[in-house]
XYZ file of C-alpha atoms in Angstrom:
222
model
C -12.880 66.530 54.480
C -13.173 65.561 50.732
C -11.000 63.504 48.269
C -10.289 64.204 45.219
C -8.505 61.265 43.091
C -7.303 62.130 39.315
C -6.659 59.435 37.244
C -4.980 59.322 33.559
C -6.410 56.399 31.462
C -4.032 53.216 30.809
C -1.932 53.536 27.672
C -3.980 53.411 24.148
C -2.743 52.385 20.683
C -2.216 55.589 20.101
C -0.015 56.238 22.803
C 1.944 52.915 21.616
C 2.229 54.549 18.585
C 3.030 57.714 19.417
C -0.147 59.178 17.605
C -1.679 62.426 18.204
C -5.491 61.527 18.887
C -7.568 64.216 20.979
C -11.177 63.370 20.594
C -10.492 60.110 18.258
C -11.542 56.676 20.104
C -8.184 54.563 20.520
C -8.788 51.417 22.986
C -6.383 50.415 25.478
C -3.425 48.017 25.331
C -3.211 44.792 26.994
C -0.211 47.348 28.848
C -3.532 50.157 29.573
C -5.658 47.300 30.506
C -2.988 46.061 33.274
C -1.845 49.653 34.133
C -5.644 50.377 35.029
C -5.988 47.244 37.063
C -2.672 48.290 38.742
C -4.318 51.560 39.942
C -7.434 50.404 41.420
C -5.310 48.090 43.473
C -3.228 51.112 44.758
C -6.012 52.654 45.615
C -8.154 49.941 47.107
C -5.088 49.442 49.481
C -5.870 53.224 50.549
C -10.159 51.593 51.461
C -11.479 54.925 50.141
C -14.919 54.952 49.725
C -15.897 57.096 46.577
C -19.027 58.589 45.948
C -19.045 59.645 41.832
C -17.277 58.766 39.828
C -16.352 61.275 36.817
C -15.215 60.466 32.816
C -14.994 61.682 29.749
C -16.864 60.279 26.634
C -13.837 58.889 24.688
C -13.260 54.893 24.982
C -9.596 54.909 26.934
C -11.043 56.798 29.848
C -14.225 55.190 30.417
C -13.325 51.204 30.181
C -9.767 52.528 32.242
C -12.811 53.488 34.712
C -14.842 50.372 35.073
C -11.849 48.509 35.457
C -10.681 50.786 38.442
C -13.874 50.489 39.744
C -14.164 47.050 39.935
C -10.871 46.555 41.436
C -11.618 48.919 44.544
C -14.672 47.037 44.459
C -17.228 49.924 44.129
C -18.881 48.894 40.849
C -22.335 50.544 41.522
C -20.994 54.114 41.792
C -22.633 56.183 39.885
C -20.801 57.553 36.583
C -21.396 60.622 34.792
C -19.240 61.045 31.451
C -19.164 64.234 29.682
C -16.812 65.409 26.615
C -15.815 68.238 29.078
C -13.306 65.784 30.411
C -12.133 64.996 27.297
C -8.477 65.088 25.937
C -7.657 67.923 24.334
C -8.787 68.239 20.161
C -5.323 68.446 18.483
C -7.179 69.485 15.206
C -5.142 68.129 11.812
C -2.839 66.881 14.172
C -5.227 64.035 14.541
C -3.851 60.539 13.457
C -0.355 61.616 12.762
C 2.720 59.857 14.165
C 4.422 62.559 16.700
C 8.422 61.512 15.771
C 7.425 62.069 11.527
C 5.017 65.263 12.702
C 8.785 66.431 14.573
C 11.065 65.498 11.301
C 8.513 67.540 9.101
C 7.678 71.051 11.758
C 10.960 70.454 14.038
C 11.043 69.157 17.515
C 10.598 72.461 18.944
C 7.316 72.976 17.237
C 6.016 70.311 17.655
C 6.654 70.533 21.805
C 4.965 73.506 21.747
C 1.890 72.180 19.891
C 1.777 69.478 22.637
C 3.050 71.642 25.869
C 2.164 74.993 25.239
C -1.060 76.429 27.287
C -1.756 78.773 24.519
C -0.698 77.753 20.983
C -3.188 75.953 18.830
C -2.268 73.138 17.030
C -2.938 73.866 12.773
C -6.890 73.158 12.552
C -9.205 70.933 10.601
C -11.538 72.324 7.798
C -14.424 70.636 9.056
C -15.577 69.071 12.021
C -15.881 65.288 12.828
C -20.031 65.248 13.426
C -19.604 62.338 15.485
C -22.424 61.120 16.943
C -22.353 61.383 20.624
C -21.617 65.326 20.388
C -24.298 65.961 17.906
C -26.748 63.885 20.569
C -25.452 66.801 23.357
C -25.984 69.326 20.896
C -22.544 70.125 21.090
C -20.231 71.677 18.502
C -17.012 69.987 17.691
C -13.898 72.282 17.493
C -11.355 72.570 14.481
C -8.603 72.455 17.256
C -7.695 73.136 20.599
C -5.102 74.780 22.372
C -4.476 74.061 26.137
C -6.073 77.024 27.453
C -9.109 76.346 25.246
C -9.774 72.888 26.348
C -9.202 74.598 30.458
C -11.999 76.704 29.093
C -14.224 74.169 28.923
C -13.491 71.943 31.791
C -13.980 74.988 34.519
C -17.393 74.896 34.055
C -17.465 71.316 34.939
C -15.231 71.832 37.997
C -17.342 74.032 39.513
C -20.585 72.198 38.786
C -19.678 68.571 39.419
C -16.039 68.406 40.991
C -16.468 71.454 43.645
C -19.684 70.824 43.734
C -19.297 67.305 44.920
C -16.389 68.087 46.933
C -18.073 70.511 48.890
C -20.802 68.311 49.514
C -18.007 66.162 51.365
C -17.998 63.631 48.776
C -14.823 61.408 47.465
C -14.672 61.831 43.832
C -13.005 59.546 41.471
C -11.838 61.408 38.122
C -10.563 59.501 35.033
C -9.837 61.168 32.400
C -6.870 62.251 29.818
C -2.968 63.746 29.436
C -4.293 67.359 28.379
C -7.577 67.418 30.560
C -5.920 66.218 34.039
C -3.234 68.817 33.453
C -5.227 71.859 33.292
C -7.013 70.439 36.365
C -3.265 70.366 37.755
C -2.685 74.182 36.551
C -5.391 75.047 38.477
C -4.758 73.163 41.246
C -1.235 73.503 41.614
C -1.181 77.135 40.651
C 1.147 76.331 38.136
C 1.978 79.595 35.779
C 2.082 79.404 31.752
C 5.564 79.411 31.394
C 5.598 75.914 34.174
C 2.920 74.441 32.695
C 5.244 73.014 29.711
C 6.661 70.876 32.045
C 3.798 68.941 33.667
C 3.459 65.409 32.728
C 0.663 62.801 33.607
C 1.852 59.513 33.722
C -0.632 56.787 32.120
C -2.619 55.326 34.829
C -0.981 56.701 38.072
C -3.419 58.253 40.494
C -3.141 61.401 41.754
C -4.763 61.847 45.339
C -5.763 65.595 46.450
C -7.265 65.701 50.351
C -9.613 69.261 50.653
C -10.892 70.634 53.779
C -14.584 71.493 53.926
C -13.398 75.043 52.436
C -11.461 73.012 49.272
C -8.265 74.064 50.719
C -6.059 71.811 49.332
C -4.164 69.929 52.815
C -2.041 67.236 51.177
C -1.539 65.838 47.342
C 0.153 62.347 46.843
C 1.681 60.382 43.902
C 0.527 56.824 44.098
């Protein structure tokens, strides 16, 4: 038996003001900050003991993570952050307001740059070079589309999320919108068409209990 907790992080500026920001920093709210404390009280309530802890890079996720972890009192897991968990990179999307972005492309397109699994969103010219990929040796893409960023998150299921889950570990995940919901496509078995239509609340754990073959025996909602 293995558990398996996914966690969006607490709502950012940027999701106060409805701004597209992929791999842009964008720190939490004093709303994120509470909504993060709220969730490591729900699950402290459940007494799981986690093993690993799992993050992306970007700011939201990882101080949405030390706050979680402090409140189910487990502050000495250890934490490995990699931009695989990242949210997806919503190329010259970035920094624009989503309701203007709609009056400009239409409402339509613009729910298919944010829902669609395989439409790309119009791309930068250049990449970022921000520091903490070019210390990982890792190039920065122009854009993303959802089945792009899934592309780079199954290698890190199967190394560090399987992996730890078949080593009967609990793992506690925190990471964004775009990079939980692939996990969810693949979890769920949710089909291209579906996928559209799944949603990840801000900061509203999502509990998966395996059997020592990862078959999935119950998902809850907290």
């Amino acid at each position: 038996m293995s558990k398996l907790v996914l966690i969006r992080h607490g709502q950012s500026t940027a999701n106060r003001d409805n701004v597209f920001t992929g791999w842009s920093d964008a720190p939490l709210t004093d709303k994120g900050i509470a909504q993060a404390h709220i969730a490591g009280r729900e699950l402290a309530e459940s007494d799981t003991q986690f093993d690993i802890v799992l993050t992306s890079v970007l700011q939201r996720a990882i101080v949405t993570s030390y706050i979680v972890m402090d409140e189910i009192h487990q502050p000495w897991l250890p934490i490995i952050k990699s931009w695989r968990l990242n949210e997806r990179h919503y190329g010259a999307l970035k920094g624009l307001n989503k309701a203007k972005t709609a009056k400009k492309y239409g409402d339509q397109q613009v729910r298919e740059w944010r829902r669609s699994y395989t439409l790309m969103p119009p791309l930068l010219q250049h990449p970022d070079q921000d520091r903490r990929y070019r210390a990982s040796a890792v190039i920065e893409p122009l854009g993303e589309s959802a089945e792009m960023s899934w592309q780079r998150v199954k290698p890190f299921l199967e190394d560090q999320i399987a992996a730890n889950l078949r080593a009967s570990k609990n793992v506690l995940l925190v990471a964004h919108g775009s990079s939980i919901r692939v996990l969810l496509k693949f979890l769920d078995r949710v089909n291209d068409a579906d996928f559209m239509n799944v949603e990840v609340g801000n900061g509203e754990p999502i509990v998966y209990d395996f059997d020592n073959q990862l078959h999935i025996l119950s998902k809850t909602n907290l």
